[in-house]
XYZ file of C-alpha atoms in Angstrom:
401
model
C 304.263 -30.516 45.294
C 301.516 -31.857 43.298
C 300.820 -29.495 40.166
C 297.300 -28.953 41.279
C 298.523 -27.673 44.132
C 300.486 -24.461 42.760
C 297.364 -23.197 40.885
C 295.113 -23.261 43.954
C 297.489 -20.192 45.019
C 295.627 -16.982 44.630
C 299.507 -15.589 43.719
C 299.806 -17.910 40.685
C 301.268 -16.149 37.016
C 301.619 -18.737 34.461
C 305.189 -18.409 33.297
C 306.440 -20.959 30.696
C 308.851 -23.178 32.832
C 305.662 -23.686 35.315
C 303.368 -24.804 32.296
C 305.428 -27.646 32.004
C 304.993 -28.660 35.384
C 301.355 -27.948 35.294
C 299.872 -29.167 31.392
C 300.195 -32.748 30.673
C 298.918 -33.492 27.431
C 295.600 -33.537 27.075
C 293.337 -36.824 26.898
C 289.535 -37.492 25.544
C 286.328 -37.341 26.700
C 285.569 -39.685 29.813
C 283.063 -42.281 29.818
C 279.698 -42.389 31.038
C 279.439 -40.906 34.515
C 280.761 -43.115 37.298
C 280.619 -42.764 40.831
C 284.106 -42.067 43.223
C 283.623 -41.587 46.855
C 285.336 -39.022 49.052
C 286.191 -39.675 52.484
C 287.696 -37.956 55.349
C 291.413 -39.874 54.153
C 291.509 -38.803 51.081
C 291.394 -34.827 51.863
C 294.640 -33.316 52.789
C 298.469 -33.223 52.081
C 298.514 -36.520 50.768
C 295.902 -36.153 48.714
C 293.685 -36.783 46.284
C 291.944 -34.121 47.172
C 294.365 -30.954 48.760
C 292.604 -28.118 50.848
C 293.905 -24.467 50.229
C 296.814 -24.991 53.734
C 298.060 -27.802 51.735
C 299.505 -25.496 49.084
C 302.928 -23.485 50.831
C 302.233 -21.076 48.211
C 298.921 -20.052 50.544
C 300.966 -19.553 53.487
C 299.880 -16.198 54.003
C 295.815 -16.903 53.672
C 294.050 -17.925 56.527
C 292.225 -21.288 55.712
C 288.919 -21.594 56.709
C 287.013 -25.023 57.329
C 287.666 -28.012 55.081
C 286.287 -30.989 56.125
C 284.334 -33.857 55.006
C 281.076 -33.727 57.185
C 278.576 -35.855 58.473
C 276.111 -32.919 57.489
C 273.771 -35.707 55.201
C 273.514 -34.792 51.373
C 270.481 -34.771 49.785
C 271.247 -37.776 47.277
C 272.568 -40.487 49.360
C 272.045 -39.404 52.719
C 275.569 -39.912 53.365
C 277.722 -37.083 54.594
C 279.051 -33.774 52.448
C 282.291 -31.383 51.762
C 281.892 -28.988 54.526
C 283.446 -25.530 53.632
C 283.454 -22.338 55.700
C 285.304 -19.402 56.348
C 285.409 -16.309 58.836
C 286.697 -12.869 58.664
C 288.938 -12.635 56.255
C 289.710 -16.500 55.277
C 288.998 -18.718 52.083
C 288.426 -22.166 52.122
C 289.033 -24.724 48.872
C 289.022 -28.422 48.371
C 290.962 -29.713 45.316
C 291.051 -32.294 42.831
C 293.994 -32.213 40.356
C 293.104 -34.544 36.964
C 295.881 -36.980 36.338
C 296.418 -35.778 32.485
C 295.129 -32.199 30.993
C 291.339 -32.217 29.820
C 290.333 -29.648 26.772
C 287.585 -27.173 28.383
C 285.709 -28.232 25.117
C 285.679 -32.037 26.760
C 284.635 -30.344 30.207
C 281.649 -28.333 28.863
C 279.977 -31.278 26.309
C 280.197 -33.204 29.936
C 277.504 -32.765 32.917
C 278.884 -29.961 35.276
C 276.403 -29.786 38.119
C 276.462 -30.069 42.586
C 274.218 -29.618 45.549
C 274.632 -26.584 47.687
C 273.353 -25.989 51.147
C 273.862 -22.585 52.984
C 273.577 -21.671 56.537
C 271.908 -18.961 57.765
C 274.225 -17.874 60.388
C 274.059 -15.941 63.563
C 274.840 -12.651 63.374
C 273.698 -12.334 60.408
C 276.634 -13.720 57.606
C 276.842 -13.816 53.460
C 274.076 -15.545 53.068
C 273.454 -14.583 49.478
C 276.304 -16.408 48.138
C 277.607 -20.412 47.714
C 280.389 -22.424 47.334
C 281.808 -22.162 44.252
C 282.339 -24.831 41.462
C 285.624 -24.047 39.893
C 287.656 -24.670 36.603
C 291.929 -24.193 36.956
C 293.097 -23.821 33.211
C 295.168 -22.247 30.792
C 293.389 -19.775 28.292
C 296.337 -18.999 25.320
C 299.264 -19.888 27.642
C 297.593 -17.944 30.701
C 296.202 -19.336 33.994
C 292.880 -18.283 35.008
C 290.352 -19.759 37.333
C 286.461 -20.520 35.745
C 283.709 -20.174 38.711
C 280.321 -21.300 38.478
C 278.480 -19.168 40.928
C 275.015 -20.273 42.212
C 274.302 -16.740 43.522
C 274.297 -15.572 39.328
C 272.247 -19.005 38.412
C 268.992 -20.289 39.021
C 268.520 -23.817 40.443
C 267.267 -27.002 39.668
C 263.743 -26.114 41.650
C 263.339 -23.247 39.420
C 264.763 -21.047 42.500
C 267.525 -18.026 41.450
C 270.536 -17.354 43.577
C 271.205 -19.130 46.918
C 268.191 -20.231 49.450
C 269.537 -20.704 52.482
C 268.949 -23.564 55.097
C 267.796 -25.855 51.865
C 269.561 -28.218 49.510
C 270.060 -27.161 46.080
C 271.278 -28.721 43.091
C 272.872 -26.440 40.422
C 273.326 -27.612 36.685
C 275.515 -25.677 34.330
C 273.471 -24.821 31.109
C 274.420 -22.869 27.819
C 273.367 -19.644 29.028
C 275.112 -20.096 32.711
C 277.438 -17.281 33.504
C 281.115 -18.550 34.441
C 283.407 -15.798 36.035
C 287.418 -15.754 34.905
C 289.671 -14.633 37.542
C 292.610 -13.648 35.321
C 292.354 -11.336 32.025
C 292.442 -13.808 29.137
C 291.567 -13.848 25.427
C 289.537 -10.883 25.305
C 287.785 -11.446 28.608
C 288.667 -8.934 31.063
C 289.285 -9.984 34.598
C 285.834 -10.789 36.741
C 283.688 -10.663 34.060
C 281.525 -13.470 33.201
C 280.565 -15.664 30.049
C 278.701 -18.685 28.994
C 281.169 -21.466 28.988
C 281.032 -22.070 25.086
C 282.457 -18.661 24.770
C 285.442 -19.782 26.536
C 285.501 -23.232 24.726
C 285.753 -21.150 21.265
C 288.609 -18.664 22.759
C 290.486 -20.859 24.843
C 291.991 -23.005 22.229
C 295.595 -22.697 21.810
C 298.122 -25.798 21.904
C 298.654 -26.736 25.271
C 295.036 -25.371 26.923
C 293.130 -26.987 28.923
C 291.507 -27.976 32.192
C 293.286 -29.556 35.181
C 291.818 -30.072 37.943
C 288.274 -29.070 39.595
C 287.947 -26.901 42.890
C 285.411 -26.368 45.344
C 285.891 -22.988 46.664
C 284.537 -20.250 49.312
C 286.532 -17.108 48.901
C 286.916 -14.061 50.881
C 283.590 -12.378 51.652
C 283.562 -8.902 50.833
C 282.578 -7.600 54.449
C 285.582 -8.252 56.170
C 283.040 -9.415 59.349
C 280.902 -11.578 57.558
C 281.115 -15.395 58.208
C 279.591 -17.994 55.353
C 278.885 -21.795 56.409
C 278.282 -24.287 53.175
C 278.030 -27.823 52.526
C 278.381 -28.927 48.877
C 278.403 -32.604 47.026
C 277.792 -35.081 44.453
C 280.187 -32.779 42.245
C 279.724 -33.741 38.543
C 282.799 -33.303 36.281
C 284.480 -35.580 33.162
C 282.359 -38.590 33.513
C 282.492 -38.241 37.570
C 280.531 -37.798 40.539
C 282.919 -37.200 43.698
C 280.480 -38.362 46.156
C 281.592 -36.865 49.859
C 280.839 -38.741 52.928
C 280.990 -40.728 56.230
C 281.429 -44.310 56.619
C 278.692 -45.440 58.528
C 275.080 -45.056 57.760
C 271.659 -45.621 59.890
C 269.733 -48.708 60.391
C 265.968 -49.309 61.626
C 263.835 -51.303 63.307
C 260.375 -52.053 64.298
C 259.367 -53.913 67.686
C 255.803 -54.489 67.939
C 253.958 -56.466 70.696
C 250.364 -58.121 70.312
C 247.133 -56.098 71.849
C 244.677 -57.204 70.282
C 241.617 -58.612 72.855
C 241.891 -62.280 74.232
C 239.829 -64.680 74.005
C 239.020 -67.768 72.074
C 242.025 -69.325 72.370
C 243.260 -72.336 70.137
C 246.500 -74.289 69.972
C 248.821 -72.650 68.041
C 246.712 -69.102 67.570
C 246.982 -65.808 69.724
C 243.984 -65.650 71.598
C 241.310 -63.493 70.104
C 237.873 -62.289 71.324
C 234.920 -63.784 70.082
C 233.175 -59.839 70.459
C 236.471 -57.784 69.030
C 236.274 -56.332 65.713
C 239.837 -55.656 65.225
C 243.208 -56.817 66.419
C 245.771 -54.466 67.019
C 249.409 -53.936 67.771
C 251.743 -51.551 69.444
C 255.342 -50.694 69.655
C 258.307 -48.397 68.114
C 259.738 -47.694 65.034
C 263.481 -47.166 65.952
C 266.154 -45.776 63.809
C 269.983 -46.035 65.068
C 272.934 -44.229 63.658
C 276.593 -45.409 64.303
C 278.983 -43.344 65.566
C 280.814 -43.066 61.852
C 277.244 -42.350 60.287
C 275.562 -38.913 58.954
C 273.760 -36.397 60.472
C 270.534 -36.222 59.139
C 268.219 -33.271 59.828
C 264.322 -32.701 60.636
C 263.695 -36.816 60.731
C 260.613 -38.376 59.907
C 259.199 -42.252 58.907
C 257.496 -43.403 56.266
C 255.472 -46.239 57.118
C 254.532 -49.108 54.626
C 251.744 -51.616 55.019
C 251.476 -54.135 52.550
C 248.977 -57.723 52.447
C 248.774 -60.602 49.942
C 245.680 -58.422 48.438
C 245.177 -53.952 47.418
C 244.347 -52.840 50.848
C 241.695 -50.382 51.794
C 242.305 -46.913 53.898
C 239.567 -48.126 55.820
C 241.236 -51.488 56.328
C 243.927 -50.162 59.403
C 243.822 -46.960 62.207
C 247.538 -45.655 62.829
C 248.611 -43.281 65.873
C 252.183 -42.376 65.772
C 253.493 -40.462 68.465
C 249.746 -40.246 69.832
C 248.352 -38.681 66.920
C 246.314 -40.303 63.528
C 248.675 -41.009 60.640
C 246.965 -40.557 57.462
C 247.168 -43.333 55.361
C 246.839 -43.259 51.510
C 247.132 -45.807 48.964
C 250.512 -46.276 47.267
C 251.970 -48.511 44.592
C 252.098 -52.284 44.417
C 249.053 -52.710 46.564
C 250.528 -50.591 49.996
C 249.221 -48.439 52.066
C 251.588 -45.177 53.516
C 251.143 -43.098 56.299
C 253.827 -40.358 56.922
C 255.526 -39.211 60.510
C 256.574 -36.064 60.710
C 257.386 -35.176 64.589
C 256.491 -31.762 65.568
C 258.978 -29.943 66.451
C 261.163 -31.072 64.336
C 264.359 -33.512 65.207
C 267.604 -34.239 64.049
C 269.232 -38.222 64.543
C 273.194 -37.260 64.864
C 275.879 -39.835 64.921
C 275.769 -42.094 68.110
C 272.042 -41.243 68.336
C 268.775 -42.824 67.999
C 265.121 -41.695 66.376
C 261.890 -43.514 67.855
C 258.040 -42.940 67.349
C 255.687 -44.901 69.372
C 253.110 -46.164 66.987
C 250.258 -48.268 66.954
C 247.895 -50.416 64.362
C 244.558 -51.223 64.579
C 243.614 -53.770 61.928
C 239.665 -53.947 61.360
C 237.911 -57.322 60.741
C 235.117 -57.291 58.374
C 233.891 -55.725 55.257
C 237.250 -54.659 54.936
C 239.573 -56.855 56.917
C 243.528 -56.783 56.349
C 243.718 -60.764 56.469
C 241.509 -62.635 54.465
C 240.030 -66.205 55.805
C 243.112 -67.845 53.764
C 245.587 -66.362 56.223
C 247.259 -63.220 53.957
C 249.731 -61.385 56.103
C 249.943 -58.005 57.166
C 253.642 -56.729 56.653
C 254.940 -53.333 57.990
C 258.663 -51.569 56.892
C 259.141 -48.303 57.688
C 261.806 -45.626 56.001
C 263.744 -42.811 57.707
C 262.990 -39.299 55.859
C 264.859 -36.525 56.313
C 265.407 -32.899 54.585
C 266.788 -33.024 51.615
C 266.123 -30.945 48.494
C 262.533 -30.672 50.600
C 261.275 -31.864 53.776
C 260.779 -35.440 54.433
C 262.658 -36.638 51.902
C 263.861 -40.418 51.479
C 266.385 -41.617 52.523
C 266.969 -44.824 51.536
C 267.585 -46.418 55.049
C 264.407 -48.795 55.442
C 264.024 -51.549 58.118
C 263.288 -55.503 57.310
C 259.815 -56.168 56.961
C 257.625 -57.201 60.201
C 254.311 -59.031 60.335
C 251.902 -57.801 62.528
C 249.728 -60.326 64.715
C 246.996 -62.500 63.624
């Protein structure tokens, strides 16, 4: 049994002959954050990461959900540790360190995760998170560390747990950790800044090994708790949870503009018109392996061979004007954000019907020296806020001239 695995046990008294099993000796500070991924593989019995059924010592608590989820993060839009519980179970995903890490190490160190509560139906414990948790030895006694986001405030400036929103949580100098087990002069459930247990937790052989993400057992026996957690920060790490596949996009546009004055080699254009235009779809297509991203939008990107005027283009997506605005390196960007609100799931597809009207003129998109009018548009989805990006951005396409 791996030697993470024995302290994941809610049961678990440090005795001497299991120390040995359980402290390695203890190693330096890591480098530089780096970034390990997480898949669906490597959670279970075989490790590297062991949910709470994976230790026999847990035989007798009922496990809850531990998964790793499609549900996209709100970093890399990729997927997420998916933790939940029911009446009465407790849910943990593990990570044992290969050698012993001093808590000193661990607190100098970034310690910080995204959160994302459900708001559930009946009614659940919505107040509280997931739980970002330190297994260690404290003077020759085991005793579990838990940062809590319901006792912190977030990144956003938002206290405790806002549910149906991602959150990232950073532990500061003043952040309250809660010790499961009586040690040093802490009693049992209280709470501390870390640096107090730094300074008391320093006899030979203490020290840090492992990190788990944890949902415990509510205290209303019929209360339910759905979470989502990743991008877990610890020694020099981010454990980055998530699916294989990811979305892709494209943009099919076909030529309206009015005929007329037709040469070899040019789209015909009318002698009268004062614009040309364009219609089509942006489409956005997500594999069966890929993440499920929620309340979708597009942001669309125009860009020319010169700074482009607002005035230069009218946009209709989904039937209604997209404000346009000027952005950076001579763009303009109109946002989509469908009403009501849509989700693109794995094996699914996202489409808005748009269409471009380019004026000719004062303030024409194409100069007489033949600049080009280049659309790419970018899935957004909700993230820390709505519409956020995601990263997943089609090729660029050149509307007709």
């Amino acid at each position: 049994m791996n030697r993470l695995a024995a302290s994941v046990s809610a049961a678990v008294v440090a005795t001497g002959a299991s120390l040995a099993l359980l402290a390695p000796a203890a190693v330096g500070a890591a480098a530089p954050n780096t970034l390990e991924q997480v898949r669906a593989a490597h959670l279970g019995l075989n490790g590297p990461w062991f949910r709470l059924e994976d230790d026999p010592g847990n035989v007798n608590i009922p496990p809850g959900t531990e998964e790793v989820s499609p549900f996209a993060d709100p970093v890399r839009f990729n997927g997420s540790l998916h933790l939940a519980v029911g009446p009465g179970q407790k849910s943990q995903a593990a990570h044992p360190f290969p050698q012993m890490i001093p808590l000193s190490t661990l607190a100098s160190s970034e310690l910080s995760y995204d959160t994302y509560v459900k708001s559930t139906v009946p009614p659940g414990a919505v107040d509280v998170g997931p739980n970002l948790q330190l297994p260690l030895l404290c003077q020759g006694v085991f005793t579990t560390l838990s940062f809590r986001p319901e006792d912190n405030t977030d990144a956003q400036g938002r206290p405790g747990v806002v549910p149906d929103i991602w959150q990232h949580f950073t532990s500061s100098a003043s952040s309250p950790w809660r010790t499961s087990q009586t040690v040093a002069t802490f009693p049992a459930q209280s709470d501390h800044p870390l640096s107090d247990y730094v300074a008391a937790c320093d006899a030979p052989g203490d020290g840090v090994f492992g990190v788990i993400a944890n949902v415990g057992r509510l205290g209303n026996v019929s209360d339910t708790l759905d979470t989502y957690l990743d991008n877990l920060t610890v020694n020099g790490t981010v454990y980055d949870f998530g699916v294989d596949g990811l979305a892709t996009g494209l943009i099919a546009l076909r030529d309206t503009s009015p005929g007329g004055d037709c040469r070899p080699g040019r789209t015909c254009r009318s002698a009268g018109a004062d614009h040309d235009s364009a219609a089509g779809t942006v489409t956005f297509t997500d594999p069966a392996d890929g993440p499920e991203y929620h309340a979708v939008g597009a942001r669309l990107v125009f860009s020319g061979g010169r700074a482009l005027d607002p005035r230069d283009l009218e946009v209709t997506a989904n039937g209604k004007p997209v404000q346009l605005i000027a952005g950076p390196g001579r763009t303009l960007i109109g946002v989509v954000d469908p009403v009501p609100s849509v989700n693109l799931v794995p094996n699914g597809t996202f489409s808005t019907p748009i269409t471009i009207s380019s004026k000719r003129g004062q303030h024409a998109t194409r100069e007489r020296n033949g600049d080009s009018l280049i659309l790419t548009a970018e899935l957004l989805a909700r993230g820390y806020a709505p519409l956020q990006r995601t990263g997943v951005v089609t090729a660029g396409t050149t509307l007709p001239r």
